[in-house]
Amino acid sequence: MKIAEIIAGASLFEGLPAEQIDILAQICVDQKFDKGQTLFSEGSRAKGFYLVVSGKIKISKLSREGKEQILHIFGPGEIFGEVPVFSGGSYPANAESLDSGRALFFPRDAFIALIEREPSIALNMLGILSQRLRRFTQLVEDLSLKEVPGRLAAHLIFLGERSDSPEKFDLDITKAQLASLLGTIPETLSRILTKMAQQGIIAIDGRKIRLLDRKALESLAAGVKGQF
């Protein structure tokens, strides 16, 4: 797939005319990365943002004690590192590849110069930033107000909604990474998944998940503990 086609398929640039897509293709840098490679670190100067072409990128922060909290995992077609494009300064978290892949890098200076000429690009980006803010607000609420079963239930519903089949999908990360994303430990996550399966709420086959009782999941996500 040509770079222009990849850019046109990203939600950030959806609906832009072909001339603007071509300009974006001219300023981006095609990059490959290896599994475990750090793309940027928290506090490092923000030089631009990325569009994932293939592979997965983990965004995380470390506590003073060295405990990792995964904030988000981005896959093909998704943008990350875009906030400092407008605010300047440094990246607010770490970005590390979970497997080998490819990304398009958009240098900040060149992109800012482009949106000064083509402000409609900035309007698209503001829409994506608003969606991202809502997602992080939900994450903060889940981590601070909900028990682990509720966090897991909410995340399973979220995964279903963004997959082709809302009731059946694959976990695209390890259980250890999912535990970190939900602010718990792998042992606790495994116990809750097993209990959900025993109660007929979900079915698990390796990384394949089937949602059998959506109402029960929604109740857990809303904070109704039930037998948990």
Short mmCIF file of C-alpha atoms in Angstrom, two decimals:
data_model
loop_
_atom_site.label_atom_id
_atom_site.label_comp_id
_atom_site.label_asym_id
_atom_site.label_seq_id
_atom_site.Cartn_x
_atom_site.Cartn_y
_atom_site.Cartn_z
CA MET A 1 0.00 0.00 0.00
CA LYS A 2 1.29 3.45 -0.92
CA ILE A 3 2.04 5.96 1.83
CA ALA A 4 -0.71 8.31 0.59
CA GLU A 5 -3.25 5.47 0.84
CA ILE A 6 -2.12 4.65 4.39
CA ILE A 7 -2.51 8.29 5.43
CA ALA A 8 -5.93 8.61 3.78
CA GLY A 9 -7.12 5.55 5.73
CA ALA A 10 -6.23 7.03 9.15
CA SER A 11 -9.11 8.54 11.12
CA LEU A 12 -7.04 11.65 11.82
CA PHE A 13 -6.92 12.50 8.12
CA GLU A 14 -10.28 11.08 7.07
CA GLY A 15 -12.06 13.18 4.47
CA LEU A 16 -9.10 15.34 3.51
CA PRO A 17 -8.74 16.08 -0.22
CA ALA A 18 -6.12 14.19 -2.22
CA GLU A 19 -3.91 17.29 -2.54
CA GLN A 20 -3.55 17.56 1.26
CA ILE A 21 -2.94 13.82 1.59
CA ASP A 22 -0.13 14.10 -0.96
CA ILE A 23 1.45 16.95 1.02
CA LEU A 24 1.29 14.87 4.21
CA ALA A 25 2.94 11.99 2.37
CA GLN A 26 5.79 14.30 1.39
CA ILE A 27 6.57 15.47 4.95
CA CYS A 28 6.34 12.11 6.78
CA VAL A 29 9.21 9.68 7.36
CA ASP A 30 8.65 5.95 6.87
CA GLN A 31 10.18 4.10 9.85
CA LYS A 32 10.52 0.45 10.84
CA PHE A 33 10.91 -0.66 14.46
CA ASP A 34 11.89 -3.85 16.27
CA LYS A 35 10.10 -5.59 19.14
CA GLY A 36 10.90 -3.85 22.42
CA GLN A 37 12.24 -0.70 20.73
CA THR A 38 11.67 2.61 22.53
CA LEU A 39 10.24 5.23 20.19
CA PHE A 40 10.31 7.98 22.79
CA SER A 41 10.63 8.34 26.56
CA GLU A 42 8.67 10.40 29.06
CA GLY A 43 10.24 13.84 29.34
CA SER A 44 12.09 13.70 26.02
CA ARG A 45 11.58 16.62 23.64
CA ALA A 46 8.57 16.05 21.38
CA LYS A 47 9.82 16.09 17.80
CA GLY A 48 6.64 14.85 16.13
CA PHE A 49 3.93 12.18 16.14
CA TYR A 50 3.40 8.73 14.64
CA LEU A 51 0.85 6.84 12.58
CA VAL A 52 1.03 3.07 13.11
CA VAL A 53 1.17 1.11 9.85
CA SER A 54 1.78 -2.35 11.35
CA GLY A 55 2.55 -3.75 14.80
CA LYS A 56 1.45 -2.45 18.20
CA ILE A 57 2.79 0.38 20.38
CA LYS A 58 2.50 0.51 24.16
CA ILE A 59 2.13 3.88 25.87
CA SER A 60 3.00 3.74 29.56
CA LYS A 61 4.27 5.57 32.62
CA LEU A 62 6.50 4.33 35.44
CA SER A 63 5.97 5.07 39.11
CA ARG A 64 8.85 6.04 41.37
CA GLU A 65 8.92 2.42 42.52
CA GLY A 66 9.33 1.26 38.92
CA LYS A 67 5.79 -0.10 38.52
CA GLU A 68 4.46 0.24 35.00
CA GLN A 69 0.98 1.55 34.22
CA ILE A 70 -0.05 0.99 30.62
CA LEU A 71 -2.18 3.89 29.40
CA HIS A 72 -3.01 2.73 25.91
CA ILE A 73 -1.99 0.28 23.19
CA PHE A 74 -2.16 1.53 19.61
CA GLY A 75 -2.45 -0.58 16.47
CA PRO A 76 -2.54 -0.04 12.69
CA GLY A 77 -4.27 3.15 11.58
CA GLU A 78 -3.98 4.85 14.98
CA ILE A 79 -2.04 8.00 15.90
CA PHE A 80 0.11 8.50 18.99
CA GLY A 81 2.41 11.20 20.34
CA GLU A 82 0.24 13.92 18.84
CA VAL A 83 -0.53 16.00 21.95
CA PRO A 84 2.85 17.81 22.09
CA VAL A 85 2.44 18.80 18.44
CA PHE A 86 0.20 21.62 19.65
CA SER A 87 1.46 22.13 23.19
CA GLY A 88 5.17 21.77 22.47
CA GLY A 89 7.51 20.64 25.20
CA SER A 90 8.07 16.97 25.99
CA TYR A 91 6.30 13.64 25.63
CA PRO A 92 4.12 12.89 28.70
CA ALA A 93 4.71 9.10 28.62
CA ASN A 94 6.86 6.32 27.17
CA ALA A 95 6.26 4.62 23.81
CA GLU A 96 7.58 1.10 23.22
CA SER A 97 6.88 -1.39 20.43
CA LEU A 98 5.29 -4.68 21.47
CA ASP A 99 6.36 -6.36 18.23
CA SER A 100 8.21 -5.47 15.06
CA GLY A 101 6.36 -3.12 12.75
CA ARG A 102 6.25 0.10 10.83
CA ALA A 103 5.10 3.66 11.43
CA LEU A 104 4.96 6.97 9.63
CA PHE A 105 6.60 9.79 11.58
CA PHE A 106 5.37 13.36 11.09
CA PRO A 107 7.97 15.96 12.20
CA ARG A 108 6.42 18.66 14.37
CA ASP A 109 7.89 21.69 12.62
CA ALA A 110 6.86 20.52 9.16
CA PHE A 111 3.37 19.56 10.35
CA ILE A 112 2.79 22.88 12.15
CA ALA A 113 3.82 24.74 8.98
CA LEU A 114 1.38 22.60 7.01
CA ILE A 115 -1.67 23.18 9.25
CA GLU A 116 -0.99 26.91 9.22
CA ARG A 117 -1.63 26.69 5.48
CA GLU A 118 -4.34 24.01 5.72
CA PRO A 119 -6.33 24.56 8.97
CA SER A 120 -8.89 21.86 8.09
CA ILE A 121 -6.25 19.27 9.04
CA ALA A 122 -6.14 20.74 12.55
CA LEU A 123 -9.93 20.42 12.88
CA ASN A 124 -9.70 16.67 12.21
CA MET A 125 -6.97 16.36 14.80
CA LEU A 126 -9.03 18.20 17.42
CA GLY A 127 -11.77 15.61 16.96
CA ILE A 128 -9.33 12.77 17.59
CA LEU A 129 -7.90 14.54 20.63
CA SER A 130 -11.41 14.91 22.05
CA GLN A 131 -12.01 11.18 21.68
CA ARG A 132 -8.65 10.44 23.32
CA LEU A 133 -9.47 12.74 26.23
CA ARG A 134 -12.77 10.94 26.83
CA ARG A 135 -10.96 7.59 26.81
CA PHE A 136 -8.36 8.75 29.35
CA THR A 137 -11.08 10.28 31.52
CA GLN A 138 -12.78 6.87 31.53
CA LEU A 139 -9.46 5.20 32.41
CA VAL A 140 -8.94 7.51 35.40
CA GLU A 141 -12.50 6.88 36.56
CA ASP A 142 -12.09 3.11 36.20
CA LEU A 143 -8.79 3.00 38.09
CA SER A 144 -9.97 5.24 40.91
CA LEU A 145 -13.62 4.26 41.38
CA LYS A 146 -14.13 0.72 40.08
CA GLU A 147 -13.00 -2.64 41.40
CA VAL A 148 -10.92 -4.83 39.07
CA PRO A 149 -13.92 -6.89 37.80
CA GLY A 150 -15.65 -3.67 36.75
CA ARG A 151 -12.54 -2.42 34.97
CA LEU A 152 -12.16 -5.71 33.14
CA ALA A 153 -15.83 -5.83 32.16
CA ALA A 154 -15.69 -2.26 30.80
CA HIS A 155 -12.55 -3.08 28.82
CA LEU A 156 -14.04 -6.24 27.31
CA ILE A 157 -17.06 -4.25 26.19
CA PHE A 158 -14.71 -1.62 24.71
CA LEU A 159 -12.73 -4.28 22.81
CA GLY A 160 -15.94 -5.74 21.44
CA GLU A 161 -17.20 -2.37 20.25
CA ARG A 162 -14.04 -1.63 18.29
CA SER A 163 -13.79 -5.13 16.73
CA ASP A 164 -15.58 -6.47 13.66
CA SER A 165 -17.59 -8.83 15.87
CA PRO A 166 -18.79 -7.20 19.14
CA GLU A 167 -19.41 -10.58 20.79
CA LYS A 168 -16.26 -12.43 19.67
CA PHE A 169 -12.71 -11.14 19.37
CA ASP A 170 -9.06 -11.88 20.14
CA LEU A 171 -7.02 -10.28 22.90
CA ASP A 172 -4.22 -8.56 21.01
CA ILE A 173 -1.94 -8.26 24.06
CA THR A 174 -0.69 -10.63 26.74
CA LYS A 175 -2.58 -11.09 30.00
CA ALA A 176 0.34 -9.46 31.83
CA GLN A 177 0.01 -6.38 29.62
CA LEU A 178 -3.77 -6.37 30.07
CA ALA A 179 -3.31 -6.55 33.84
CA SER A 180 -1.02 -3.51 33.72
CA LEU A 181 -3.53 -1.65 31.55
CA LEU A 182 -6.23 -2.33 34.14
CA GLY A 183 -4.03 -1.45 37.12
CA THR A 184 -3.85 -4.95 38.63
CA ILE A 185 -1.58 -8.02 38.64
CA PRO A 186 -1.74 -11.05 36.28
CA GLU A 187 -2.80 -13.45 39.05
CA THR A 188 -5.82 -11.33 39.96
CA LEU A 189 -6.76 -10.89 36.30
CA SER A 190 -6.57 -14.65 35.65
CA ARG A 191 -8.73 -15.37 38.68
CA ILE A 192 -11.43 -12.93 37.56
CA LEU A 193 -11.38 -14.19 33.96
CA THR A 194 -11.79 -17.75 35.24
CA LYS A 195 -14.67 -16.72 37.50
CA MET A 196 -16.39 -14.87 34.65
CA ALA A 197 -16.08 -18.01 32.51
CA GLN A 198 -17.43 -20.23 35.29
CA GLN A 199 -20.46 -17.96 35.68
CA GLY A 200 -21.18 -18.07 31.94
CA ILE A 201 -20.46 -14.38 31.38
CA ILE A 202 -17.62 -15.02 28.90
CA ALA A 203 -15.95 -17.96 27.17
CA ILE A 204 -12.17 -18.14 26.85
CA ASP A 205 -10.13 -20.17 24.36
CA GLY A 206 -6.52 -19.03 24.49
CA ARG A 207 -6.67 -15.40 23.40
CA LYS A 208 -10.15 -15.76 21.91
CA ILE A 209 -12.92 -14.16 23.97
CA ARG A 210 -16.67 -14.58 23.52
CA LEU A 211 -19.10 -12.36 25.38
CA LEU A 212 -21.96 -14.62 26.45
CA ASP A 213 -23.85 -12.38 28.88
CA ARG A 214 -23.52 -8.73 27.91
CA LYS A 215 -26.01 -7.57 30.55
CA ALA A 216 -23.90 -9.13 33.30
CA LEU A 217 -20.80 -7.43 31.88
CA GLU A 218 -22.59 -4.09 31.73
CA SER A 219 -23.69 -4.50 35.36
CA LEU A 220 -20.10 -5.21 36.42
CA ALA A 221 -18.85 -2.25 34.38
CA ALA A 222 -21.40 -0.03 36.12
CA GLY A 223 -20.02 -1.06 39.50
CA VAL A 224 -22.53 -3.77 40.45
CA LYS A 225 -20.28 -6.39 42.06
CA GLY A 226 -22.69 -9.32 42.18
CA GLN A 227 -20.77 -12.43 43.17
CA PHE A 228 -17.43 -10.78 42.58
#
